[in-house]
Amino acid sequence: MGDILKMNRMMIIGTGSALPERVLANSDLEKMVDTSDEWITSRSGIKTRHIAAKGEETSKLSTAAAMKALEMANIGAEDLDMIIVGTITSEISMPSCACLVQKNIGAVNAFAFDINSACCGFLYGLDIAEKYIKTNPDMHVLVIGAENLSARVNWQDRNTCVLFGDGAGAAVVSGSSSGRGMIGGRMYSDGRLHKLLWMNSAPSMNPALAIPDHDGSYIKMAGRDVFKYAVRALSQAVTDVLDQEGFDLADVNIVVPHQANIRILKSLADRLDIPLEKLYINVYKYGNTSAASIPIALDEANRAGLLPEGEMILLCAFGGGFTWGASLLRW
Ligand code: ACO
């Protein structure tokens, strides 16, 4: 608890999330590709995922999540100084999804930008926000992770289409001298491995711009390699951030990981030698929502009362790039 003496930490003061209305179950996928509920469940843990319809584009889901986070934080949109959206599936390339959110919520005093770091988008966003808040604790920053991956998967490719879902999660952060907040983070990338998980750019609002049968029009993934690297990288990031901040896993109350796949999470728990129950898991409901998965899980856990004040929370993510990282917070 020595960390409690440190001042001016970035603290999460509000969370929110939004999911598209339509739910696609494994039994629906059985009618679309040669797959089965048994295969999907045993390989990924996923049972259902939410699929965005028109009107539920990435910026719209982001806006809905942001409004809920602002409400919980009890501040107005005009109080925001910065908006960061982690996404690889904004409906348009320019302006950023963050600028669309700014317009939608009326955050007239904020500057806004997106970051492209796949499943690490929210984690990288928090890390950037923390650097600003450390030097200016009065700032309010909105950090969002949001995706419309269903627009970018090949619905004929059973290797990928069963794994992903859509959604958005948001957090409002500000400075605090209470001892609560972000203790530290470790972020990594390795672009040499980019061909193991990638897609070409094409706005998700315009699927017509995706070239049919072109290799890069949809998410492409070397699943087994991704699995191997993900487990190794996640456990490295977790160990590194704990070492860096002088804690060990026994100090952590709950791990809120990127929700890619139950088997990755089980392997991670095994490797770290912690019970699976220490991980907050909702992948079975939403599939892999990339940058949105951690903030959705965080909001869900927060609203369910699973994050008591003062407990230590560890966030960790791995995704295309490759990108990976871990952050430690005193809730
Ligand atoms: N239904 C039925 N069969 C399928 C399906 C499906 N949906 N998808 C693939 N298969 C078949 C393949 O065609 C292959 O068949 P073949 O042997 O006849 O060629 C076979 O299943 C492969 O089976 P396994 O080797 O048992 O598959 P594996 O155990 O590797 O599981 C999976 C595949 C789930 C993709 C796994 O490798 C994985 O989880 N990888 C990580 C991927 C991931 O999570 N990516 C998300 C992005 S990165 C991130 O967020 C961390």
mmCIF file of C-alpha atoms in Angstrom, residues 88-90 93 116 148-149 151-153 194-195 197-204 206-207 209-221:
data_model
loop_
_atom_site.group_PDB
_atom_site.id
_atom_site.type_symbol
_atom_site.label_atom_id
_atom_site.label_comp_id
_atom_site.label_asym_id
_atom_site.label_seq_id
_atom_site.Cartn_x
_atom_site.Cartn_y
_atom_site.Cartn_z
ATOM 1 C CA ILE A 88 -9.498 0.117 -36.253
ATOM 2 C CA THR A 89 -13.029 0.261 -37.645
ATOM 3 C CA SER A 90 -14.279 3.823 -37.628
ATOM 4 C CA SER A 93 -11.119 7.558 -42.279
ATOM 5 C CA ASN A 116 -4.785 2.634 -34.263
ATOM 6 C CA ASN A 148 -17.536 -2.386 -35.793
ATOM 7 C CA LEU A 149 -15.584 -5.521 -36.655
ATOM 8 C CA ALA A 151 -18.188 -4.928 -41.161
ATOM 9 C CA ARG A 152 -14.639 -6.165 -41.660
ATOM 10 C CA VAL A 153 -14.868 -9.914 -41.270
ATOM 11 C CA HIS A 194 2.152 -7.649 -38.641
ATOM 12 C CA LYS A 195 1.268 -10.277 -41.251
ATOM 13 C CA LEU A 197 -3.052 -10.441 -37.965
ATOM 14 C CA TRP A 198 -3.983 -7.688 -40.378
ATOM 15 C CA MET A 199 -6.447 -6.086 -42.769
ATOM 16 C CA ASN A 200 -6.383 -3.433 -45.464
ATOM 17 C CA SER A 201 -8.009 -0.118 -44.750
ATOM 18 C CA ALA A 202 -11.550 0.411 -45.982
ATOM 19 C CA PRO A 203 -14.190 2.430 -44.176
ATOM 20 C CA SER A 204 -16.598 0.135 -42.402
ATOM 21 C CA ASN A 206 -18.731 1.504 -47.068
ATOM 22 C CA PRO A 207 -18.321 -2.235 -47.391
ATOM 23 C CA LEU A 209 -15.023 -0.232 -50.931
ATOM 24 C CA ALA A 210 -13.732 -3.597 -49.814
ATOM 25 C CA ILE A 211 -12.505 -5.463 -52.887
ATOM 26 C CA PRO A 212 -14.197 -8.878 -53.042
ATOM 27 C CA ASP A 213 -11.746 -11.761 -52.853
ATOM 28 C CA HIS A 214 -8.854 -9.399 -52.250
ATOM 29 C CA ASP A 215 -6.535 -10.839 -49.670
ATOM 30 C CA GLY A 216 -6.602 -7.823 -47.386
ATOM 31 C CA SER A 217 -10.223 -6.734 -47.544
ATOM 32 C CA TYR A 218 -11.074 -8.591 -44.388
ATOM 33 C CA ILE A 219 -9.410 -9.490 -41.130
ATOM 34 C CA LYS A 220 -6.721 -12.073 -41.834
ATOM 35 C CA MET A 221 -5.258 -14.103 -39.045
#
